[in-house]
Coordinates of C-alpha atoms in Angstrom, one line a residue:
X1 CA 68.4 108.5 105.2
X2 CA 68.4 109.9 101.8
X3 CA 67.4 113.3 102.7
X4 CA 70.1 113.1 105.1
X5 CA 73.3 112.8 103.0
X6 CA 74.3 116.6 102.7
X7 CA 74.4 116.8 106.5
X8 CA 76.6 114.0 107.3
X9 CA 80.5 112.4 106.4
X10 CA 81.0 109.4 105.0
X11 CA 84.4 107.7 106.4
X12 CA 86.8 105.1 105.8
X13 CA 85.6 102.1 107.4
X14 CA 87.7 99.1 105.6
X15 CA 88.5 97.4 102.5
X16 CA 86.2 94.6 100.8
X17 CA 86.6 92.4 98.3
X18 CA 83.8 93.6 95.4
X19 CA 83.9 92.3 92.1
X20 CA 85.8 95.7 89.9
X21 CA 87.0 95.1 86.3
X22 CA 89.8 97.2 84.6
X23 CA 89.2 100.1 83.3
X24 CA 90.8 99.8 79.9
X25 CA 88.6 96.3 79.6
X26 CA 91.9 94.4 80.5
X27 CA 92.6 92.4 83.5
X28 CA 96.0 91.8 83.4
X29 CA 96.7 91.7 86.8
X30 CA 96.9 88.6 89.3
X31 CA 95.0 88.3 92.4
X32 CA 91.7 90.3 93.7
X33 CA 90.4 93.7 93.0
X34 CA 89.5 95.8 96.0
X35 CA 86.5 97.9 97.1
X36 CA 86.4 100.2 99.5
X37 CA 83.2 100.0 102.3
X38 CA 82.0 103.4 103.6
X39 CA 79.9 104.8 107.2
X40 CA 78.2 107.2 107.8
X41 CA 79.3 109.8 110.2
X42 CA 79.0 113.3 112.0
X43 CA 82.4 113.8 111.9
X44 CA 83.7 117.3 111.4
X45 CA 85.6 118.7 107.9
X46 CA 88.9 117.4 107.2
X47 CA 91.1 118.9 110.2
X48 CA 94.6 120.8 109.2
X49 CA 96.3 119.4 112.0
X50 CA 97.2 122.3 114.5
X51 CA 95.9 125.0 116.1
X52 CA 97.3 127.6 114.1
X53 CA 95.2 130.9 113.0
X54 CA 95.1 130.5 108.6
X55 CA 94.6 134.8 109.0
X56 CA 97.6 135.1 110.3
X57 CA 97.4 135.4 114.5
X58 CA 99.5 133.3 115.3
X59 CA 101.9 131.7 112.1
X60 CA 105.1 131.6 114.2
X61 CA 104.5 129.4 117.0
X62 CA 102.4 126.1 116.6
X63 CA 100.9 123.9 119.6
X64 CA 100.8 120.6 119.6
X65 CA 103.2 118.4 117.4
X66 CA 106.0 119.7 115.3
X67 CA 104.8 120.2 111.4
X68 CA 107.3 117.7 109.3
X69 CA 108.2 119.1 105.6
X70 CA 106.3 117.7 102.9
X71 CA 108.5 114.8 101.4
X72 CA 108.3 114.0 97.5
X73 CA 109.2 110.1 97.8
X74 CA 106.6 109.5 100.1
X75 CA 103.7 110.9 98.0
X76 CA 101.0 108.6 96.7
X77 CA 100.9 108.2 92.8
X78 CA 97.4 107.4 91.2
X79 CA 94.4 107.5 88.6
X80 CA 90.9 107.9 88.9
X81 CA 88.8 106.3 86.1
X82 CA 85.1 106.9 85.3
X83 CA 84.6 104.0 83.5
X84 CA 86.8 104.2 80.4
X85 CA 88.0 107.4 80.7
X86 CA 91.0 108.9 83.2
X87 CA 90.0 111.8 84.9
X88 CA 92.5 112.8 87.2
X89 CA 96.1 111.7 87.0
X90 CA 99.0 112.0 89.6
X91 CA 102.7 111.2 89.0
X92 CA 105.3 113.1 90.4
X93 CA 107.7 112.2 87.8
X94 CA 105.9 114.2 85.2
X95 CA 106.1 117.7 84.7
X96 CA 104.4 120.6 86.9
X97 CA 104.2 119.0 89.9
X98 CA 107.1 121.1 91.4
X99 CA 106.9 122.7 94.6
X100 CA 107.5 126.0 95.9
X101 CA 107.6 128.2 99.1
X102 CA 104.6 130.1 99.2
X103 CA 106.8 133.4 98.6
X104 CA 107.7 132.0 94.9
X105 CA 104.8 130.0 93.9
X106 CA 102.7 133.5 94.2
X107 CA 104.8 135.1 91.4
X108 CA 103.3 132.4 89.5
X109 CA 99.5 132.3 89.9
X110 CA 97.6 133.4 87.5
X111 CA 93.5 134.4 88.7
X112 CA 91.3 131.1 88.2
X113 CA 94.1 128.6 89.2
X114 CA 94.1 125.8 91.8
X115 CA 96.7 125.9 94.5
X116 CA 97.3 122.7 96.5
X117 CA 99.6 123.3 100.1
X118 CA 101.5 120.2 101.0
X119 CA 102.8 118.8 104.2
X120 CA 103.4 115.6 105.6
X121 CA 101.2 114.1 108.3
X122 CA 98.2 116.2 106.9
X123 CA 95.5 116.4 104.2
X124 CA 96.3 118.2 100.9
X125 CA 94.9 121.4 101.2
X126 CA 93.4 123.1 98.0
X127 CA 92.7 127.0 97.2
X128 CA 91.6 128.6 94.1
X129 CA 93.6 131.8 93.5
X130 CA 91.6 134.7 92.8
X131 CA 94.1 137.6 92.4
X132 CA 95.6 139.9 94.5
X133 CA 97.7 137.8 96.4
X134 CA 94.5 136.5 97.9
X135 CA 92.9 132.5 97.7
X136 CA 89.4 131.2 98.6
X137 CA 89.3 127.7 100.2
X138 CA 87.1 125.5 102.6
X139 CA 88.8 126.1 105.8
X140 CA 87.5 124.7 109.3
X141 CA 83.7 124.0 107.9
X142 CA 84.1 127.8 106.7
X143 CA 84.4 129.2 102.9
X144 CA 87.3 131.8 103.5
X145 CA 89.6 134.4 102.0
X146 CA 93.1 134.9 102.7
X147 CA 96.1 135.8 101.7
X148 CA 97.7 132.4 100.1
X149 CA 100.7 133.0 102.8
X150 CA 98.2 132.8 105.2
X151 CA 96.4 130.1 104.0
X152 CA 99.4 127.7 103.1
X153 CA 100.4 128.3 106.9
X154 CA 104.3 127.5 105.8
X155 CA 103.5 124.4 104.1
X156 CA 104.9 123.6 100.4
X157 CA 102.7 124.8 97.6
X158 CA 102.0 123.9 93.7
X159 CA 99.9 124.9 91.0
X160 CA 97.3 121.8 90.5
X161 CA 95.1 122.8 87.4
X162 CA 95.8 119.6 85.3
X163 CA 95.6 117.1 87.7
X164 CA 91.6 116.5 87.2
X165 CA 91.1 115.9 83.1
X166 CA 87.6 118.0 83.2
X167 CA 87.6 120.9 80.8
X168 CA 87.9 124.2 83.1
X169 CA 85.7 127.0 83.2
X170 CA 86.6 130.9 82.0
X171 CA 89.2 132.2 84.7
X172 CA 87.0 134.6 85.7
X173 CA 83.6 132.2 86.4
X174 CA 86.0 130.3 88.4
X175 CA 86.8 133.5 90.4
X176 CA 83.3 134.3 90.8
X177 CA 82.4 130.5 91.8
X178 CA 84.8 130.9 94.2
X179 CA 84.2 134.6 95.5
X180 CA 80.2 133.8 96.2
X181 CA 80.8 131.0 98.8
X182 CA 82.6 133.1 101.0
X183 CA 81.2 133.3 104.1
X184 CA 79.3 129.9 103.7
X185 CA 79.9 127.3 106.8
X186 CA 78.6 124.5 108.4
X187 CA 75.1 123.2 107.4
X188 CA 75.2 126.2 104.4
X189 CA 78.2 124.3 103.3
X190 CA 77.6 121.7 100.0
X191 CA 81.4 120.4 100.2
X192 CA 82.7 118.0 102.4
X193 CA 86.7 118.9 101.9
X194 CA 88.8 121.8 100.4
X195 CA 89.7 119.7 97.0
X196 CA 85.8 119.2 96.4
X197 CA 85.2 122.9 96.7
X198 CA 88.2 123.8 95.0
X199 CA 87.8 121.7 92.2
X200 CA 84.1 122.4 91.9
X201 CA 84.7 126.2 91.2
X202 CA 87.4 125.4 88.3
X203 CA 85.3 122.6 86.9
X204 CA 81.5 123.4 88.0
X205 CA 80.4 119.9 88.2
X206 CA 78.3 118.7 90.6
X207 CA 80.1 115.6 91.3
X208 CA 82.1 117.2 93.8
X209 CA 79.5 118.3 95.7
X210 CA 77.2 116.6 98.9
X211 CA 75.3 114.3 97.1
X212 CA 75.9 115.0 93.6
X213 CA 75.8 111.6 92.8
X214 CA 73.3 109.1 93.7
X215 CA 74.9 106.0 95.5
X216 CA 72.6 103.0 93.7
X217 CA 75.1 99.8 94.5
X218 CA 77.2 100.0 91.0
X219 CA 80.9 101.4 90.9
X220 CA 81.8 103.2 87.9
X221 CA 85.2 105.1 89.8
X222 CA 87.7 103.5 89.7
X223 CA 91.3 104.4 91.8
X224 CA 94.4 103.1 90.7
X225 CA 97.2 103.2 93.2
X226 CA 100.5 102.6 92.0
X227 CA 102.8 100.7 94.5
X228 CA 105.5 100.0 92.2
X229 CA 106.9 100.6 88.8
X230 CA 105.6 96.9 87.9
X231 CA 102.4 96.8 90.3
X232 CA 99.0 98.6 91.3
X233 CA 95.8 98.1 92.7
X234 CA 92.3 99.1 91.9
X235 CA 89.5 99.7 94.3
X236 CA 85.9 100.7 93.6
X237 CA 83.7 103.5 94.1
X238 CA 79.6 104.6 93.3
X239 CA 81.0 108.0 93.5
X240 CA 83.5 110.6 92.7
X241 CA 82.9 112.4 96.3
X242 CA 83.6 109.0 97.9
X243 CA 86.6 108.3 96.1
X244 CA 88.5 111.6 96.9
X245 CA 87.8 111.0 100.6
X246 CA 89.9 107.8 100.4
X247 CA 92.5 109.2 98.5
X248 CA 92.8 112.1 100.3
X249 CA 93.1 109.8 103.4
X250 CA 96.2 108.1 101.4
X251 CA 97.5 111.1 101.0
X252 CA 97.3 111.9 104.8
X253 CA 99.0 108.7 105.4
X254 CA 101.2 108.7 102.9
X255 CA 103.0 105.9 100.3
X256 CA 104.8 103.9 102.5
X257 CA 101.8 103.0 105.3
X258 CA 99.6 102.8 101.7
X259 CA 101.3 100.2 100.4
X260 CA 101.9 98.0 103.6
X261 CA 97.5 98.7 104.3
X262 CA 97.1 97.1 101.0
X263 CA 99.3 94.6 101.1
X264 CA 98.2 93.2 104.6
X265 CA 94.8 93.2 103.2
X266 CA 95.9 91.7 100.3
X267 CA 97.6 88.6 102.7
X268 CA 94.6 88.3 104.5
X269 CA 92.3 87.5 101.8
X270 CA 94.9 85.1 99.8
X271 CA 95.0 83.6 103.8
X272 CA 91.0 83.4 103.8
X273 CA 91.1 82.0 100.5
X274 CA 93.9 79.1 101.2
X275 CA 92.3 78.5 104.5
X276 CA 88.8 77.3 102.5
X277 CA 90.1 75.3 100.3
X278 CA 91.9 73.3 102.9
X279 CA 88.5 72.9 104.8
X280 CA 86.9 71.8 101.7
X281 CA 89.7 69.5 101.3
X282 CA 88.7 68.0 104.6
X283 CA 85.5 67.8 104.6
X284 CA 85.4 66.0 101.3

């Protein structure tokens, strides 16, 4: 299957216990680390969740269920380690990680930057702004360009640039990364989502494409979800294309149903685990 990768989607299948360590060489916390198991698939690119036009046909009217605004408190707070070192950090506690209408958020891009639209009940969907009122993003298994209030299709917007750690390129390589794909879609397509590609122009590593990274059995990414001021959890990943699929999938479903997935599974294996000792107990 190895040639095989770039034309297919890995999915979410379920968690598994795999043996992780802390990132900062310190287990402080109590009870199992989690991995994360993976399928392959031929499912399509991450889907926006209506059946509206992104250049602008038909903005007003929307089929299918009603859109529900993006809520602050519900949004799922983590850290991505390679290793040792935190490469992407989210809080929404800390500063720039307002939101605006897509109106005001225009009058502050700047050429080069990454704009993330926000909704809830959908996947995050990232755009690198490339002047003129205009973004490029992966749209539908297509590299586009629209006007960003087409793009963001009424949804909340923000200015993302420092939530990966990675030193950025000049503003105008990003524009040209960006600018070059357009037109690309389907099997010409070397991104699985619109974070990947986004992030890949500003950052121009391959990690973020199909296949970047070589999937050999270790984990070196780490994500860190926060599901309280006092606790987290860590799960495990061989790569960093892998890892934003699952959050991005937390992100779809958002903190609350986050928290209750990982505590369930959580219950399940300190069940399995109580369960095995009693039949030990018996049968010795």
């Amino acid at each position: 299957m190895g040639n095989q990768v770039d034309k297919i989607k890995l999915s979410h299948l379920s968690y598994a216990e795999v043996p992780t360590v802390d990132p900062n060489g310190q287990d402080t916390e109590e009870g199992p680390r989690i991995g994360v198991s993976y399928i392959f698939s031929t499912d399509d690119e991450e889907q926006e969740g209506d059946n509206s036009n992104v250049d602008g046909a038909d903005k007003e009217h929307h089929t299918g269920t009603e859109r529900k605004q993006y809520d602050k408190r519900n949004e799922v707070e983590c850290a991505v380690y390679h290793r040792e070192e935190c490469i992407y950090e989210k809080s929404v506690k800390t500063a720039g990680m307002e939101t605006y209408s897509p109106e005001n958020v225009l009058n502050k891009c700047k050429a080069g930057d990454l704009v993330e639209f926000l909704t809830t009940g959908q996947h995050p969907h990232w755009a690198v702004y490339v002047g003129d009122f205009q973004v490029v993003h992966l749209h539908r298994a297509e590299i586009k360009n629209s006007f960003l209030t087409d793009a963001s299709q009424g949804r909340r917007c923000r200015i993302v640039n420092e939530l990966y750690k990675f030193k950025a390129l000049s503003a105008e390589m990003v524009v040209q990364n960006a600018m070059e794909q357009v037109g690309a879609k389907d099997t010409e397509l070397s991104w699985r989502n619109a974070e990947c590609f986004a992030a890949w122009c500003r950052f121009g590593k391959r990690e973020f494409k199909m296949g970047g990274e070589i999937r050999i059995g270790k984990q070196p990414y780490r994500l860190k979800i926060l599901m309280s001021d006092k606790q987290s959890r860590m799960l495990g990943f061989q790569c960093l294309e892998d890892l934003i699929t699952e959050k991005r999938r937390h992100d779809l479903l958002g903190r609350t149903s986050v928290v209750q997935e990982l505590a369930n599974h959580l219950n399940s294996v300190e069940e399995i685990e109580i369960d095995h000792t009693l039949l030990l107990q018996i049968l010795l």
